[in-house]
Amino acid sequence: MGTCHCSRCRKLGASVIVFIERADLKWVQGRDEIAVFAPVAPYTYSRCFCKICGTSLGEILSEDDSFPIAANTLDDALAVKNKFHEFVSEKPSWYEICDGAKQFDGHPTSA
């Protein structure tokens, strides 16, 4: 789990992300109800949304072995804690980081 402070993630309402393994994701239904928003440079990652309710889903259609999904999409309590903050250089001045997780100006080099 990590928190992204880039302006794009903040606007999507998907700042807290959880990385999952593609092999662990099992689609039961709804895959055809996902819309993809293509990135505009300098961003490189597509973002997925539910066509029905508009919920930001992170990169749930990624073909990578591991990818982030928005933590707010999960109904159950998570047994993980925030491990990092990325793009703290874009963090708004009104937001205060209040945990001891590692901080990175861009993508983490290690978390």
mmCIF file of C-alpha atoms in Angstrom:
data_model
loop_
_atom_site.group_PDB
_atom_site.id
_atom_site.type_symbol
_atom_site.label_atom_id
_atom_site.label_comp_id
_atom_site.label_asym_id
_atom_site.label_seq_id
_atom_site.Cartn_x
_atom_site.Cartn_y
_atom_site.Cartn_z
ATOM 1 C CA MET A 1 0.000 0.000 0.000
ATOM 2 C CA GLY A 2 1.199 3.463 -0.824
ATOM 3 C CA THR A 3 -0.068 7.009 -1.234
ATOM 4 C CA CYS A 4 0.440 8.956 -4.435
ATOM 5 C CA HIS A 5 0.410 12.744 -4.146
ATOM 6 C CA CYS A 6 0.589 13.551 -7.875
ATOM 7 C CA SER A 7 -2.094 15.912 -9.116
ATOM 8 C CA ARG A 8 -3.564 13.232 -11.389
ATOM 9 C CA CYS A 9 -4.164 10.665 -8.623
ATOM 10 C CA ARG A 10 -5.527 13.309 -6.270
ATOM 11 C CA LYS A 11 -8.066 14.424 -8.874
ATOM 12 C CA LEU A 12 -9.125 10.831 -9.502
ATOM 13 C CA GLY A 13 -9.762 10.213 -5.834
ATOM 14 C CA ALA A 14 -7.370 7.271 -6.003
ATOM 15 C CA SER A 15 -4.383 8.485 -4.020
ATOM 16 C CA VAL A 16 -4.127 5.448 -1.731
ATOM 17 C CA ILE A 17 -3.178 2.428 -3.799
ATOM 18 C CA VAL A 18 -2.708 -1.259 -3.130
ATOM 19 C CA PHE A 19 -0.558 -3.400 -5.378
ATOM 20 C CA ILE A 20 -2.009 -6.752 -6.374
ATOM 21 C CA GLU A 21 -0.704 -9.670 -8.387
ATOM 22 C CA ARG A 22 -2.531 -10.205 -11.679
ATOM 23 C CA ALA A 23 -2.521 -13.958 -10.993
ATOM 24 C CA ASP A 24 -4.509 -13.289 -7.780
ATOM 25 C CA LEU A 25 -7.239 -11.285 -9.534
ATOM 26 C CA LYS A 26 -10.274 -13.347 -10.457
ATOM 27 C CA TRP A 27 -13.000 -11.631 -12.458
ATOM 28 C CA VAL A 28 -16.466 -12.769 -11.430
ATOM 29 C CA GLN A 29 -18.379 -10.116 -13.346
ATOM 30 C CA GLY A 30 -18.202 -6.496 -14.461
ATOM 31 C CA ARG A 31 -15.037 -6.460 -16.556
ATOM 32 C CA ASP A 32 -17.068 -5.192 -19.534
ATOM 33 C CA GLU A 33 -18.266 -2.260 -17.387
ATOM 34 C CA ILE A 34 -14.790 -0.736 -17.088
ATOM 35 C CA ALA A 35 -13.781 2.357 -19.035
ATOM 36 C CA VAL A 36 -10.153 3.291 -19.642
ATOM 37 C CA PHE A 37 -8.813 6.838 -19.549
ATOM 38 C CA ALA A 38 -5.636 7.109 -21.619
ATOM 39 C CA PRO A 39 -2.872 9.247 -20.146
ATOM 40 C CA VAL A 40 -1.613 12.518 -21.536
ATOM 41 C CA ALA A 41 2.143 13.148 -21.389
ATOM 42 C CA PRO A 42 4.066 13.236 -19.123
ATOM 43 C CA TYR A 43 1.879 10.509 -17.536
ATOM 44 C CA THR A 44 2.248 6.957 -18.829
ATOM 45 C CA TYR A 45 -0.318 4.849 -16.950
ATOM 46 C CA SER A 46 -3.916 4.373 -18.064
ATOM 47 C CA ARG A 47 -6.611 4.709 -15.422
ATOM 48 C CA CYS A 48 -9.720 2.569 -15.178
ATOM 49 C CA PHE A 49 -13.199 3.606 -14.037
ATOM 50 C CA CYS A 50 -16.500 1.853 -13.499
ATOM 51 C CA LYS A 51 -18.901 2.886 -16.302
ATOM 52 C CA ILE A 52 -21.843 2.478 -13.937
ATOM 53 C CA CYS A 53 -20.842 4.393 -10.807
ATOM 54 C CA GLY A 54 -17.659 6.230 -11.851
ATOM 55 C CA THR A 55 -15.458 4.684 -9.163
ATOM 56 C CA SER A 56 -11.760 5.025 -9.922
ATOM 57 C CA LEU A 57 -10.235 1.535 -10.075
ATOM 58 C CA GLY A 58 -6.564 2.276 -10.640
ATOM 59 C CA GLU A 59 -4.887 0.092 -13.257
ATOM 60 C CA ILE A 60 -7.097 -2.974 -12.848
ATOM 61 C CA LEU A 61 -6.903 -3.927 -16.553
ATOM 62 C CA SER A 62 -3.105 -3.831 -16.586
ATOM 63 C CA GLU A 63 -1.283 -6.714 -18.247
ATOM 64 C CA ASP A 64 1.657 -6.295 -15.832
ATOM 65 C CA ASP A 65 2.308 -9.022 -13.264
ATOM 66 C CA SER A 66 1.660 -6.533 -10.451
ATOM 67 C CA PHE A 67 -0.282 -3.287 -10.598
ATOM 68 C CA PRO A 68 -2.007 -0.747 -8.347
ATOM 69 C CA ILE A 69 -5.706 -0.544 -7.692
ATOM 70 C CA ALA A 70 -7.416 2.151 -5.655
ATOM 71 C CA ALA A 71 -7.623 1.040 -2.005
ATOM 72 C CA ASN A 72 -11.031 2.699 -1.663
ATOM 73 C CA THR A 73 -12.508 0.054 -3.999
ATOM 74 C CA LEU A 74 -11.993 -2.712 -1.441
ATOM 75 C CA ASP A 75 -14.867 -3.408 0.939
ATOM 76 C CA ASP A 76 -12.985 -5.509 3.479
ATOM 77 C CA ALA A 77 -10.438 -4.275 6.007
ATOM 78 C CA LEU A 78 -6.865 -4.542 4.772
ATOM 79 C CA ALA A 79 -4.097 -6.220 6.745
ATOM 80 C CA VAL A 80 -1.495 -3.833 5.302
ATOM 81 C CA LYS A 81 -0.250 -0.365 6.225
ATOM 82 C CA ASN A 82 1.013 2.494 4.114
ATOM 83 C CA LYS A 83 4.627 1.755 3.108
ATOM 84 C CA PHE A 84 5.452 4.834 1.025
ATOM 85 C CA HIS A 85 4.423 8.240 -0.274
ATOM 86 C CA GLU A 86 5.277 8.998 -3.886
ATOM 87 C CA PHE A 87 5.349 12.319 -5.720
ATOM 88 C CA VAL A 88 5.604 14.258 -2.459
ATOM 89 C CA SER A 89 7.084 17.041 -4.599
ATOM 90 C CA GLU A 90 3.515 17.540 -5.950
ATOM 91 C CA LYS A 91 1.807 17.291 -2.558
ATOM 92 C CA PRO A 92 -0.390 20.301 -1.838
ATOM 93 C CA SER A 93 0.734 22.502 1.032
ATOM 94 C CA TRP A 94 -2.529 21.903 2.911
ATOM 95 C CA TYR A 95 -1.885 18.152 3.205
ATOM 96 C CA GLU A 96 0.327 16.956 6.043
ATOM 97 C CA ILE A 97 1.921 13.495 5.925
ATOM 98 C CA CYS A 98 1.382 12.056 9.395
ATOM 99 C CA ASP A 99 3.007 8.641 9.246
ATOM 100 C CA GLY A 100 6.570 7.370 9.155
ATOM 101 C CA ALA A 101 6.343 5.788 5.692
ATOM 102 C CA LYS A 102 9.188 6.435 3.242
ATOM 103 C CA GLN A 103 8.788 9.501 1.018
ATOM 104 C CA PHE A 104 9.879 9.897 -2.608
ATOM 105 C CA ASP A 105 9.825 12.893 -4.959
ATOM 106 C CA GLY A 106 8.735 10.574 -7.795
ATOM 107 C CA HIS A 107 8.140 6.824 -8.074
ATOM 108 C CA PRO A 108 9.699 4.860 -5.217
ATOM 109 C CA THR A 109 13.164 3.470 -5.739
ATOM 110 C CA SER A 110 12.446 0.966 -2.956
ATOM 111 C CA ALA A 111 9.591 0.677 -0.507
#
